[in-house]
mmCIF file of C-alpha atoms and ligand atoms in Angstrom:
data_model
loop_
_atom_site.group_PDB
_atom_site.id
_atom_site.type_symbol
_atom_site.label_atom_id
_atom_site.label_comp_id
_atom_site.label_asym_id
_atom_site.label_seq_id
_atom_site.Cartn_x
_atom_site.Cartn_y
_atom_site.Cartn_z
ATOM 1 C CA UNK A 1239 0.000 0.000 0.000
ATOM 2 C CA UNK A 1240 1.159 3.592 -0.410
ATOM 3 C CA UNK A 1241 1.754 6.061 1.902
ATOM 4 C CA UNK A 1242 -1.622 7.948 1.228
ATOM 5 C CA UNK A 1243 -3.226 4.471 1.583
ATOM 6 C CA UNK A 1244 -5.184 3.032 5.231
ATOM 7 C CA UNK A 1245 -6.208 -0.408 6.218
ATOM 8 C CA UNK A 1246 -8.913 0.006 9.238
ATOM 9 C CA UNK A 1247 -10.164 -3.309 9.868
ATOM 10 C CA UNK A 1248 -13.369 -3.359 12.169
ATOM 11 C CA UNK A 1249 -14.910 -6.127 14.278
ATOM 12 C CA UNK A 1250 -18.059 -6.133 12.206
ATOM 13 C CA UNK A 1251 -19.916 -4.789 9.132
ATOM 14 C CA UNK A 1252 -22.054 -2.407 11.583
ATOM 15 C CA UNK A 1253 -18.887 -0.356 12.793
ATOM 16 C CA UNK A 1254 -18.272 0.466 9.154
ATOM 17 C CA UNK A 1255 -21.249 1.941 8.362
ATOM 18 C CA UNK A 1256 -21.107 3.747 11.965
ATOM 19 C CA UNK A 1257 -17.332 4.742 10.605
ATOM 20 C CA UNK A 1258 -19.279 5.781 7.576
ATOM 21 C CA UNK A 1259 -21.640 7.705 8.907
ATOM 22 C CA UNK A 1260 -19.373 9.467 11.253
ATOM 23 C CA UNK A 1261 -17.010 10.322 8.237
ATOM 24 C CA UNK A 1262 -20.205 12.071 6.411
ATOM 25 C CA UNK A 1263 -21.444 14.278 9.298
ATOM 26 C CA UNK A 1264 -17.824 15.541 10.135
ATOM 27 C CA UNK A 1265 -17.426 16.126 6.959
ATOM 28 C CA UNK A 1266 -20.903 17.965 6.179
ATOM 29 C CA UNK A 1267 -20.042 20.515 8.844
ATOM 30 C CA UNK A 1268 -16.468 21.354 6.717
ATOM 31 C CA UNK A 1269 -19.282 22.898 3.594
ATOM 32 C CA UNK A 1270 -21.807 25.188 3.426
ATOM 33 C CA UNK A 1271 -25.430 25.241 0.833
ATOM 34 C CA UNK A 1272 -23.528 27.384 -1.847
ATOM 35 C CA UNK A 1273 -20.373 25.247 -1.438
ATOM 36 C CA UNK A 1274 -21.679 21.664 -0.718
ATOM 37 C CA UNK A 1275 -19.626 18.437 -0.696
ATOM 38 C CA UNK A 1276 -20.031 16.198 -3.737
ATOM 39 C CA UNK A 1277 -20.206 13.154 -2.911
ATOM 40 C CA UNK A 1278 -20.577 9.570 -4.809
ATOM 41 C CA UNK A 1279 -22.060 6.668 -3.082
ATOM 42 C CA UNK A 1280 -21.614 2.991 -4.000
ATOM 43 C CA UNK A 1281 -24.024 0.487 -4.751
ATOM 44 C CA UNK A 1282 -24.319 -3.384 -3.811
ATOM 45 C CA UNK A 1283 -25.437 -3.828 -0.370
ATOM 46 C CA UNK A 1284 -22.835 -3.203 1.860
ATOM 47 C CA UNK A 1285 -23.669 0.535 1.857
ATOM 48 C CA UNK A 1286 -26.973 -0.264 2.802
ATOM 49 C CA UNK A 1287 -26.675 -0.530 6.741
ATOM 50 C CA UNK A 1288 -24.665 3.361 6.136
ATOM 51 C CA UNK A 1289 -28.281 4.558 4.929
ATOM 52 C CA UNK A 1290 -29.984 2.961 7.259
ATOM 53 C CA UNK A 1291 -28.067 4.178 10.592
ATOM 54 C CA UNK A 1292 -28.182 7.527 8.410
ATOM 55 C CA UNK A 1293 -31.442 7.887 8.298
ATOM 56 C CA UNK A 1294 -31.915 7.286 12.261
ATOM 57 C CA UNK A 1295 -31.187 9.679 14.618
ATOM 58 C CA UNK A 1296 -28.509 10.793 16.011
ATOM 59 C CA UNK A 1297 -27.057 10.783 12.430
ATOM 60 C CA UNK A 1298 -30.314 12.066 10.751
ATOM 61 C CA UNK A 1299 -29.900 15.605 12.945
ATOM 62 C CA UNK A 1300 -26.541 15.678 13.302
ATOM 63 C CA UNK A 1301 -25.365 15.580 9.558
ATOM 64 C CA UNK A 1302 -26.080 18.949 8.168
ATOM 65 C CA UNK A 1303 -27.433 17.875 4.365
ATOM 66 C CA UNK A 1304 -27.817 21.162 2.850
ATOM 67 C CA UNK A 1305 -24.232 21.062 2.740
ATOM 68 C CA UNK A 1306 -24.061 17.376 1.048
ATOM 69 C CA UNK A 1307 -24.772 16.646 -2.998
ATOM 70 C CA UNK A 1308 -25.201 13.240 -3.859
ATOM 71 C CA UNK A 1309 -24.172 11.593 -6.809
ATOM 72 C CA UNK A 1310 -23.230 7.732 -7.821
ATOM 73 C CA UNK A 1311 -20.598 5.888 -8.519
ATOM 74 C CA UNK A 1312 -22.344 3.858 -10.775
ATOM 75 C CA UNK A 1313 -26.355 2.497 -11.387
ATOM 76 C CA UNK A 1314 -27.982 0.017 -13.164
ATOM 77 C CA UNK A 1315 -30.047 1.029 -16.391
ATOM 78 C CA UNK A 1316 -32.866 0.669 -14.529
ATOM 79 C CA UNK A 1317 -35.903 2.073 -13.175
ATOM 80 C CA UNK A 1318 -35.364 4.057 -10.102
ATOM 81 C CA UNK A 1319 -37.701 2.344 -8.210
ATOM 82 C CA UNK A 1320 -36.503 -1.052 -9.810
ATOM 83 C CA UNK A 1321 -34.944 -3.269 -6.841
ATOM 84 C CA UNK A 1322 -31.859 -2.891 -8.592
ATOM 85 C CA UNK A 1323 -31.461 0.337 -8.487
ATOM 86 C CA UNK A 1324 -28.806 1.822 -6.498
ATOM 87 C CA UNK A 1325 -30.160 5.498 -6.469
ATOM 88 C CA UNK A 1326 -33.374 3.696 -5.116
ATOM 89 C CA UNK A 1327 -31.997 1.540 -2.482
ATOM 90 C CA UNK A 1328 -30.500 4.970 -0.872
ATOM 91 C CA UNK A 1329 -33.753 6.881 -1.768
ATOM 92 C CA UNK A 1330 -35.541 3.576 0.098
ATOM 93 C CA UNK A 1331 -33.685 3.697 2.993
ATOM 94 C CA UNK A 1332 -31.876 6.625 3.424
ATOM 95 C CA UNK A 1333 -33.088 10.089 1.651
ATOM 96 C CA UNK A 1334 -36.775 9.319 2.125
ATOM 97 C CA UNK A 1335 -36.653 9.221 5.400
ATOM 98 C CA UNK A 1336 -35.339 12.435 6.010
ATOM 99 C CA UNK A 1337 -37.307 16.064 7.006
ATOM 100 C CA UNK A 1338 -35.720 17.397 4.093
ATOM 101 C CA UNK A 1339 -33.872 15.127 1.561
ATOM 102 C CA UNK A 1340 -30.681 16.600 0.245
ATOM 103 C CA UNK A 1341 -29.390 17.270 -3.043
ATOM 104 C CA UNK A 1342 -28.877 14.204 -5.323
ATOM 105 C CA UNK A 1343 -28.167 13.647 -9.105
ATOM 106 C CA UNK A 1344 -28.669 10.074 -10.171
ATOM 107 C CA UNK A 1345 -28.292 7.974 -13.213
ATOM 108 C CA UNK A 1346 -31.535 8.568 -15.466
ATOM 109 C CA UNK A 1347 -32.174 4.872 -15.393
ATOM 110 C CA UNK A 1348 -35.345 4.591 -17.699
ATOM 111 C CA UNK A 1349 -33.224 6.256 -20.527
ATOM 112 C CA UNK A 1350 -31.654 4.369 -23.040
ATOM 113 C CA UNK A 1351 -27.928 3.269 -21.909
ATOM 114 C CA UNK A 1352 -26.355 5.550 -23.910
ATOM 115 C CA UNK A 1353 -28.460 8.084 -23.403
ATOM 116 C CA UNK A 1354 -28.548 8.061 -19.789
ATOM 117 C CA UNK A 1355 -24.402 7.355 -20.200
ATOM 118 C CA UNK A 1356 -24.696 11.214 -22.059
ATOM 119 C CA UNK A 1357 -27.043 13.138 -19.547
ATOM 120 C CA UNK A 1358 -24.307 11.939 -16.456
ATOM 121 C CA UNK A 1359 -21.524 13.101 -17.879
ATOM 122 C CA UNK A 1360 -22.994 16.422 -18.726
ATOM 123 C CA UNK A 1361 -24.159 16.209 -14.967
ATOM 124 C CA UNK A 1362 -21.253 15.485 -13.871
ATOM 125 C CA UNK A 1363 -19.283 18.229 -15.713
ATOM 126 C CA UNK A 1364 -22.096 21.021 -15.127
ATOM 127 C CA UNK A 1365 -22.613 20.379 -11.480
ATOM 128 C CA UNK A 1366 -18.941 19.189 -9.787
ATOM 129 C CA UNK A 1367 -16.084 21.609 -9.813
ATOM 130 C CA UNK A 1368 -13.071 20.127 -12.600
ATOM 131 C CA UNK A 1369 -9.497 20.243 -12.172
ATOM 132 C CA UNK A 1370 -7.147 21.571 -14.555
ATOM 133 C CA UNK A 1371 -8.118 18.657 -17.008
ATOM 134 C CA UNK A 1372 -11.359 19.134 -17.276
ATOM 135 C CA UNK A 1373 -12.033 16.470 -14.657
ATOM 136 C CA UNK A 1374 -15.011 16.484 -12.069
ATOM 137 C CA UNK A 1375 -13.531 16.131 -8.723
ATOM 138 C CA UNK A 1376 -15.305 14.674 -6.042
ATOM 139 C CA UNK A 1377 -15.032 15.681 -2.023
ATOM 140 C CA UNK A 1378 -15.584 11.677 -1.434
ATOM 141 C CA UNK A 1379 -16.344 8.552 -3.195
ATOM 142 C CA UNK A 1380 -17.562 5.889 -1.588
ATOM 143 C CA UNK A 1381 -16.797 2.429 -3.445
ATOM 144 C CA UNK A 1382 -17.718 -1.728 -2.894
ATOM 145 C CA UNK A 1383 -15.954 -4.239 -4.310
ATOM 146 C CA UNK A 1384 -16.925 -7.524 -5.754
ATOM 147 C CA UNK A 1385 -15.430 -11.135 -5.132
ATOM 148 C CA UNK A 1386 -14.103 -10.504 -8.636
ATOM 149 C CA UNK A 1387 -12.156 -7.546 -7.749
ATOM 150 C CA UNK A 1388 -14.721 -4.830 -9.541
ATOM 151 C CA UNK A 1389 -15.337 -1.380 -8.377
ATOM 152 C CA UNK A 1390 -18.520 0.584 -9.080
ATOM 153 C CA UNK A 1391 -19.330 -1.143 -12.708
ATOM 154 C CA UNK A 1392 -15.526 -1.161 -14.040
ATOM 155 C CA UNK A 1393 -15.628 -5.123 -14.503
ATOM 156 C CA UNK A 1394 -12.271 -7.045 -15.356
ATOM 157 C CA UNK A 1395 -11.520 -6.999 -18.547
ATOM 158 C CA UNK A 1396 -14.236 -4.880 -19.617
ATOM 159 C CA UNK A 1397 -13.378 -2.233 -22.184
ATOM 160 C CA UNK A 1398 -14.386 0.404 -19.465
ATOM 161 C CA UNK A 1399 -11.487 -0.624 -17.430
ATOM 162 C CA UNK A 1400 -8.775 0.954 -19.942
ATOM 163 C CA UNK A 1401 -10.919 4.072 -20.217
ATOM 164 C CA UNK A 1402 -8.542 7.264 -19.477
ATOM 165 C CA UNK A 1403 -9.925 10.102 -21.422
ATOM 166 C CA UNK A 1404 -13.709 10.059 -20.579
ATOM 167 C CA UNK A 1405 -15.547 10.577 -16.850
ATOM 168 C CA UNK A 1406 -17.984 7.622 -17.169
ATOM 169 C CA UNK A 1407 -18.755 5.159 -19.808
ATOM 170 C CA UNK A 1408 -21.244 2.262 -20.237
ATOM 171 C CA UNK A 1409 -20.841 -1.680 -18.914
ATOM 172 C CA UNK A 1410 -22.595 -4.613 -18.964
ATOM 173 C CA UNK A 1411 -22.128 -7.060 -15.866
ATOM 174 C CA UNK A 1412 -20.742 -10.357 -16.530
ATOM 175 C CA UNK A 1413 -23.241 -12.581 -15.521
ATOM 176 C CA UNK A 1414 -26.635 -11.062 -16.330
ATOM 177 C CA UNK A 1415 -25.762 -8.460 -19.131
ATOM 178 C CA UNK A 1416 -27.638 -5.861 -17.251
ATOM 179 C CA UNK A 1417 -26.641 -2.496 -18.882
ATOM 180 C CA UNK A 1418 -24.764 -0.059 -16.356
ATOM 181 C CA UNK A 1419 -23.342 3.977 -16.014
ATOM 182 C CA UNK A 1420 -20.160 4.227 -14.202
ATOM 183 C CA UNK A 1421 -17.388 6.119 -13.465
ATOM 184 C CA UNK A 1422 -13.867 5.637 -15.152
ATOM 185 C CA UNK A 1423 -10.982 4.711 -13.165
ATOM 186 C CA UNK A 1424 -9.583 9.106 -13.770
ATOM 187 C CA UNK A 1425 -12.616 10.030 -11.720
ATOM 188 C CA UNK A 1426 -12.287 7.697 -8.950
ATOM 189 C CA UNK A 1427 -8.357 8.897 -8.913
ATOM 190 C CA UNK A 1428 -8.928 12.235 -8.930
ATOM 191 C CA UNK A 1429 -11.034 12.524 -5.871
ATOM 192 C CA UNK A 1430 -9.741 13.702 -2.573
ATOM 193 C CA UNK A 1431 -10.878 11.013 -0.745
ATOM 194 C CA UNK A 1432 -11.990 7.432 -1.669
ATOM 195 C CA UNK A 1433 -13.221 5.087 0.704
ATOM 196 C CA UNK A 1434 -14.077 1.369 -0.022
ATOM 197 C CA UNK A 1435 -16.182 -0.362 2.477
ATOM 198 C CA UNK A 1436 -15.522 -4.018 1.958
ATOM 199 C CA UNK A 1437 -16.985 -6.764 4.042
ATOM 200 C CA UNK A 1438 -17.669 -10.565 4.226
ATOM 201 C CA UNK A 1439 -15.205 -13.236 4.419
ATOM 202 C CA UNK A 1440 -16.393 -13.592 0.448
ATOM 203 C CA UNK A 1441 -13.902 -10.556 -0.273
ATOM 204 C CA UNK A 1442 -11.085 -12.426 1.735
ATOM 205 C CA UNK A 1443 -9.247 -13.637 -1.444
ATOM 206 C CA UNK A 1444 -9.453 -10.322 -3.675
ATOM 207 C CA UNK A 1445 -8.599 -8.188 -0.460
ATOM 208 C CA UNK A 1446 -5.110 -9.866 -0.354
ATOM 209 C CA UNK A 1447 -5.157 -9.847 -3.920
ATOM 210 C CA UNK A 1448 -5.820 -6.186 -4.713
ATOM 211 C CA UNK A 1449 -4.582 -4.576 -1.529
ATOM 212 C CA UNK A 1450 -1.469 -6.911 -0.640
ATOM 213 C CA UNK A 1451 -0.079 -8.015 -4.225
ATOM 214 C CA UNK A 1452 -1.224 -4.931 -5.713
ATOM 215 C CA UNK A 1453 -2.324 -6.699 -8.736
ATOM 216 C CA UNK A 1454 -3.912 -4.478 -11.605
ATOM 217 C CA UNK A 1455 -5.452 -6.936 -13.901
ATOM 218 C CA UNK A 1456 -8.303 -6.127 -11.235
ATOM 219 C CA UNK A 1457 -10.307 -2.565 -11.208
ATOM 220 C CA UNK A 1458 -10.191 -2.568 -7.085
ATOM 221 C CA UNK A 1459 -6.664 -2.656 -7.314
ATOM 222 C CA UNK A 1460 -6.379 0.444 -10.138
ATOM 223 C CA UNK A 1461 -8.271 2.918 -7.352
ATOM 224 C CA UNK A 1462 -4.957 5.056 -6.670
ATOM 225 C CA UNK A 1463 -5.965 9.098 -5.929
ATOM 226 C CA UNK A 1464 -3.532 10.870 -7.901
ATOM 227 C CA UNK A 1465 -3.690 13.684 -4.778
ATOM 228 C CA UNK A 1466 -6.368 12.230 -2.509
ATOM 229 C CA UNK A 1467 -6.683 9.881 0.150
ATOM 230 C CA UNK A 1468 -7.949 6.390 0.007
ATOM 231 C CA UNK A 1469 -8.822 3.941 3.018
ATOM 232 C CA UNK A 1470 -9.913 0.225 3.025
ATOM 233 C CA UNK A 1471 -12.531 0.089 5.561
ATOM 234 C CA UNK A 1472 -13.038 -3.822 5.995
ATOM 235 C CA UNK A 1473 -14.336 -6.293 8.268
ATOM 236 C CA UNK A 1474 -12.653 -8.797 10.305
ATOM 237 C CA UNK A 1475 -14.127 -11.773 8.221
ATOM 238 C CA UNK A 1476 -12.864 -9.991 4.942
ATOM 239 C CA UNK A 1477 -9.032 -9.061 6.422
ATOM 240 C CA UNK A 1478 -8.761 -12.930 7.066
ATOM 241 C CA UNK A 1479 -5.795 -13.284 4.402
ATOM 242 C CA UNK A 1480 -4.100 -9.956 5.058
ATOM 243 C CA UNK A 1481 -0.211 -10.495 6.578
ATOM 244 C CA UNK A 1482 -0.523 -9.206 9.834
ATOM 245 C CA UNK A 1483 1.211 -5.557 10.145
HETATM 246 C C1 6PG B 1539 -22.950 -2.059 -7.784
HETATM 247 C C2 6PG B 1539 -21.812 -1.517 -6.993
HETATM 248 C C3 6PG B 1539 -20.685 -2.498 -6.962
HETATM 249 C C4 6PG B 1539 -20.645 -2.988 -5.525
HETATM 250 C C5 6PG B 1539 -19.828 -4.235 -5.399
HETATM 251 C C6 6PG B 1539 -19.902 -4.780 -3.964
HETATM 252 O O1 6PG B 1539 -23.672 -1.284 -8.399
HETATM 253 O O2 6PG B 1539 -23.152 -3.287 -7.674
HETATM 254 O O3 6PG B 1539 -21.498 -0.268 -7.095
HETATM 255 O O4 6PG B 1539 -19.440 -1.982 -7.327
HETATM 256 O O5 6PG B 1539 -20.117 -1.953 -4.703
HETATM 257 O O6 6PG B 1539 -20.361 -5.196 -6.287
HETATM 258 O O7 6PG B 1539 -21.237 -5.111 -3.719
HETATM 259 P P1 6PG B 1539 -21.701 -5.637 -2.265
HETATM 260 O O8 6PG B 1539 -21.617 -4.457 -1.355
HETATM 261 O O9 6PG B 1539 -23.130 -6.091 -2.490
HETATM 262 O O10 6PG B 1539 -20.751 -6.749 -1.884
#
């Protein structure tokens, strides 16, 4: 790992998402309405307990979201009230539930993929400040990883994983073909802070893989912020293969 790299390994899935949650209302105090954070959330399910303890209190009071923008690191062209839909699993559990939901731009799921794959990146230019390369950078991204070492929809061996001079791009996932919007690997890097929350001892054998041997040929392992910070917020059942420090 390198230097701007952290391993936190927790006793269980619940004290990442309280990590998680912590992490968003320290950081909604550091922005203001007419300077709000921009933020991307994963998908999958391990995010789900974060909107869930989110949209309790103390969290629900205590994190000031007319500071926050929320965006996604990838979604499923799909319906946003479609089970599969990671804009509605946080709108489920999460924004709904709130006095006043905050600020979100998702995917436009019932558009065709490359439609939809046009309208987010002219989101995502219009509403996130870009860096001297005309790249949207993001306050935090929040990223899963699958047992086959993908991050938000960049799939092994997909074309999408190669992509380095466009902001998101189109992928299908291996198994079921189902069309999805995601991020490329340059906005993921050019964040200032990326967090993956990994657990499950299912992720055991890619954890080592992409955070130990450092090996490319899988997305996870690509997510290096050229400037920002990244952390590996795992479980105990998912750091089973990692060389003790
Ligand atoms: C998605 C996600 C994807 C997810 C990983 C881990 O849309 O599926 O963005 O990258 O984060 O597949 O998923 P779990 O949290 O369900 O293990």
């Amino acid at each position: 790992m390198n230097s701007n790299t952290s391993l936190l390994v927790f006793e269980n899935p619940g004290l990442i998402a309280y990590y998680a949650a912590q992490k968003l209302a320290t950081l909604s105090t550091k922005f203001t309405p007419a300077k709000p954070a921009n933020i991307a959330l994963s998908g999958g399910s391990t995010p789900k307990a974060l909107f869930k303890l989110l949209a309790e209190a103390p969290f629900s009071e205590v994190v000031q979201w007319k500071n926050l923008r929320f965006f996604w690191g990838d979604e499923r062209i799909v319906p946003p009230n479609d089970p599969e839909s990671n804009f509605g699993a946080a709108n489920e559990l999460l924004f709904r539930h709130l006095p006043e939901p905050p600020m979100y731009y998702r995917v436009a799921g019932l558009l065709q993929p490359e439609e939809a794959n046009v309208q987010y990146r002219n989101v995502l230019t219009q509403m996130v400040p870009i860096n001297e390369y005309g790249i949207p950078v993001f306050d935090w991204i929040m990223l899963g990883m699958g047992s086959d070492g993908h991050t938000a929809s960049i799939f092994p061996g997909q074309p999408l994983q190669n992509v380095q001079d466009d902001i998101c791009g189109l992928a299908s996932h291996p198994e079921t073909g189902q069309k999805r919007v995601s991020f490329t690997m340059t906005v993921i890097n050019a964040a200032r802070d990326v967090s993956f929350l990994a657990a499950g001892a299912g992720k055991a054998e890619m954890l080592k893989r992409v955070i130990e041997e450092e090996d490319t040929t899988y997305p996870a392992a690509q997510v290096a912020p050229v400037s920002g910070g990244l952390e590996w917020c795992v479980d105990k059942a998912a750091a089973t293969l990692l060389s003790p420090k």
